[in-house]
PDB file of C-alpha atoms in Angstrom:
ATOM      1  CA  MET A   4       0.000   0.000   0.000  1.00 78.00           C
ATOM      2  CA  ILE A   5       2.788   2.424   0.934  1.00 78.00           C
ATOM      3  CA  ASP A   6       4.659   1.548  -2.267  1.00 80.00           C
ATOM      4  CA  THR A   7       1.619   2.520  -4.352  1.00 85.00           C
ATOM      5  CA  ILE A   8       1.240   5.859  -2.569  1.00 86.00           C
ATOM      6  CA  ILE A   9       4.959   6.649  -2.998  1.00 86.00           C
ATOM      7  CA  LEU A  10       4.758   5.714  -6.685  1.00 84.00           C
ATOM      8  CA  ILE A  11       1.721   7.971  -7.210  1.00 87.00           C
ATOM      9  CA  LEU A  12       3.448  10.873  -5.411  1.00 87.00           C
ATOM     10  CA  LEU A  13       6.618  10.425  -7.467  1.00 88.00           C
ATOM     11  CA  GLY A  14       4.518  10.356 -10.640  1.00 86.00           C
ATOM     12  CA  LEU A  15       2.779  13.599  -9.652  1.00 89.00           C
ATOM     13  CA  ILE A  16       6.098  15.281  -8.833  1.00 91.00           C
ATOM     14  CA  ILE A  17       7.537  14.259 -12.212  1.00 89.00           C
ATOM     15  CA  LEU A  18       4.368  15.484 -13.932  1.00 87.00           C
ATOM     16  CA  VAL A  19       4.620  18.897 -12.244  1.00 88.00           C
ATOM     17  CA  ILE A  20       8.300  19.239 -13.169  1.00 86.00           C
ATOM     18  CA  LEU A  21       7.615  18.298 -16.800  1.00 83.00           C
ATOM     19  CA  TRP A  22       4.682  20.722 -16.968  1.00 85.00           C
ATOM     20  CA  ARG A  23       6.866  23.613 -15.773  1.00 84.00           C
ATOM     21  CA  LEU A  24       9.592  22.728 -18.278  1.00 78.00           C
ATOM     22  CA  VAL A  25       7.118  22.591 -21.171  1.00 81.00           C
ATOM     23  CA  LYS A  26       5.579  25.877 -20.053  1.00 83.00           C
ATOM     24  CA  ASN A  27       9.007  27.576 -20.001  1.00 83.00           C
ATOM     25  CA  VAL A  28       9.966  26.118 -23.364  1.00 84.00           C
ATOM     26  CA  MET A  29       6.716  27.356 -24.895  1.00 85.00           C
ATOM     27  CA  ASN A  30       7.429  30.870 -23.600  1.00 87.00           C
ATOM     28  CA  LEU A  31      10.908  30.747 -25.158  1.00 87.00           C
ATOM     29  CA  VAL A  32       9.525  29.503 -28.477  1.00 90.00           C
ATOM     30  CA  ILE A  33       6.857  32.212 -28.569  1.00 92.00           C
ATOM     31  CA  ASN A  34       9.453  34.881 -27.704  1.00 91.00           C
ATOM     32  CA  SER A  35      11.748  33.635 -30.489  1.00 92.00           C
ATOM     33  CA  ILE A  36       8.953  33.605 -33.060  1.00 93.00           C
ATOM     34  CA  ILE A  37       7.888  37.139 -32.138  1.00 95.00           C
ATOM     35  CA  GLY A  38      11.519  38.301 -32.425  1.00 93.00           C
ATOM     36  CA  LEU A  39      11.769  36.833 -35.934  1.00 93.00           C
ATOM     37  CA  ILE A  40       8.429  38.397 -36.901  1.00 94.00           C
ATOM     38  CA  ILE A  41       9.671  41.810 -35.718  1.00 94.00           C
ATOM     39  CA  LEU A  42      12.823  41.447 -37.801  1.00 92.00           C
ATOM     40  CA  ILE A  43      10.865  40.407 -40.896  1.00 92.00           C
ATOM     41  CA  ALA A  44       8.306  43.178 -40.357  1.00 94.00           C
ATOM     42  CA  VAL A  45      11.032  45.835 -40.138  1.00 92.00           C
ATOM     43  CA  ASN A  46      12.437  44.607 -43.441  1.00 91.00           C
ATOM     44  CA  PHE A  47       9.021  44.212 -45.080  1.00 93.00           C
ATOM     45  CA  LEU A  48       8.006  47.761 -44.186  1.00 91.00           C
ATOM     46  CA  HIS A  49      11.427  49.098 -45.334  1.00 89.00           C
ATOM     47  CA  LEU A  50      11.773  51.203 -42.190  1.00 88.00           C
ATOM     48  CA  PHE A  51      15.517  51.603 -42.696  1.00 87.00           C
ATOM     49  CA  GLY A  52      14.874  52.864 -46.219  1.00 85.00           C
ATOM     50  CA  LEU A  53      13.241  55.904 -44.645  1.00 87.00           C
ATOM     51  CA  LEU A  54      16.518  56.566 -42.849  1.00 84.00           C
ATOM     52  CA  GLY A  55      18.595  56.066 -45.985  1.00 85.00           C
ATOM     53  CA  LYS A  56      19.998  52.715 -44.900  1.00 87.00           C
ATOM     54  CA  THR A  57      19.704  49.227 -46.308  1.00 87.00           C
ATOM     55  CA  ASP A  58      17.458  46.590 -44.777  1.00 88.00           C
ATOM     56  CA  ILE A  59      18.735  44.281 -42.055  1.00 89.00           C
ATOM     57  CA  PRO A  60      20.208  41.178 -43.691  1.00 89.00           C
ATOM     58  CA  ILE A  61      18.286  38.092 -42.665  1.00 89.00           C
ATOM     59  CA  ASN A  62      20.963  35.429 -42.592  1.00 92.00           C
ATOM     60  CA  ILE A  63      21.945  32.609 -40.282  1.00 93.00           C
ATOM     61  CA  ILE A  64      23.507  34.969 -37.723  1.00 91.00           C
ATOM     62  CA  SER A  65      20.435  37.175 -37.379  1.00 91.00           C
ATOM     63  CA  VAL A  66      18.144  34.138 -37.199  1.00 91.00           C
ATOM     64  CA  ILE A  67      20.281  32.579 -34.464  1.00 91.00           C
ATOM     65  CA  VAL A  68      20.335  35.841 -32.480  1.00 91.00           C
ATOM     66  CA  CYS A  69      16.540  36.137 -32.717  1.00 89.00           C
ATOM     67  CA  ALA A  70      16.038  32.453 -31.951  1.00 87.00           C
ATOM     68  CA  LEU A  71      18.198  32.600 -28.830  1.00 88.00           C
ATOM     69  CA  ALA A  72      17.310  36.054 -27.535  1.00 90.00           C
ATOM     70  CA  GLY A  73      13.847  36.623 -29.032  1.00 90.00           C
ATOM     71  CA  ILE A  74      12.453  40.144 -28.841  1.00 92.00           C
ATOM     72  CA  PRO A  75      15.545  41.637 -27.129  1.00 93.00           C
ATOM     73  CA  GLY A  76      17.686  40.025 -29.838  1.00 92.00           C
ATOM     74  CA  ALA A  77      15.628  41.638 -32.592  1.00 93.00           C
ATOM     75  CA  ILE A  78      15.875  45.012 -30.855  1.00 93.00           C
ATOM     76  CA  LEU A  79      19.640  44.511 -30.477  1.00 92.00           C
ATOM     77  CA  LEU A  80      19.994  43.747 -34.195  1.00 92.00           C
ATOM     78  CA  ILE A  81      17.953  46.832 -35.065  1.00 92.00           C
ATOM     79  CA  LEU A  82      20.075  49.038 -32.806  1.00 92.00           C
ATOM     80  CA  LEU A  83      23.319  47.585 -34.144  1.00 91.00           C
ATOM     81  CA  HIS A  84      22.126  48.179 -37.696  1.00 91.00           C
ATOM     82  CA  LEU A  85      21.216  51.772 -36.838  1.00 89.00           C
ATOM     83  CA  VAL A  86      24.705  52.565 -35.608  1.00 89.00           C
ATOM     84  CA  GLY A  87      26.279  50.697 -38.534  1.00 85.00           C
ATOM     85  CA  LEU A  88      27.814  47.763 -36.688  1.00 84.00           C
ATOM     86  CA  TYR A  89      25.651  45.111 -38.398  1.00 78.00           C
TER      87      TYR A  89
END
């Protein structure tokens, strides 16, 4: 009887831990997707063309930065492109 109760409690603890991990991963994925959408939207609307600059190049480096950092990564790429470092 005690073994069954311990097994059920361990199962519930593992379920709670997995739920929190999946919830955090989903937040990271959503943040990364929004960062990529911001980068694509800035290029699609040609916002840098209004400032006399070229669009932000969407290459493997910019995709990795947006995928890892999300919205702050997209803002960082935009700021770096404004000052001419990217």
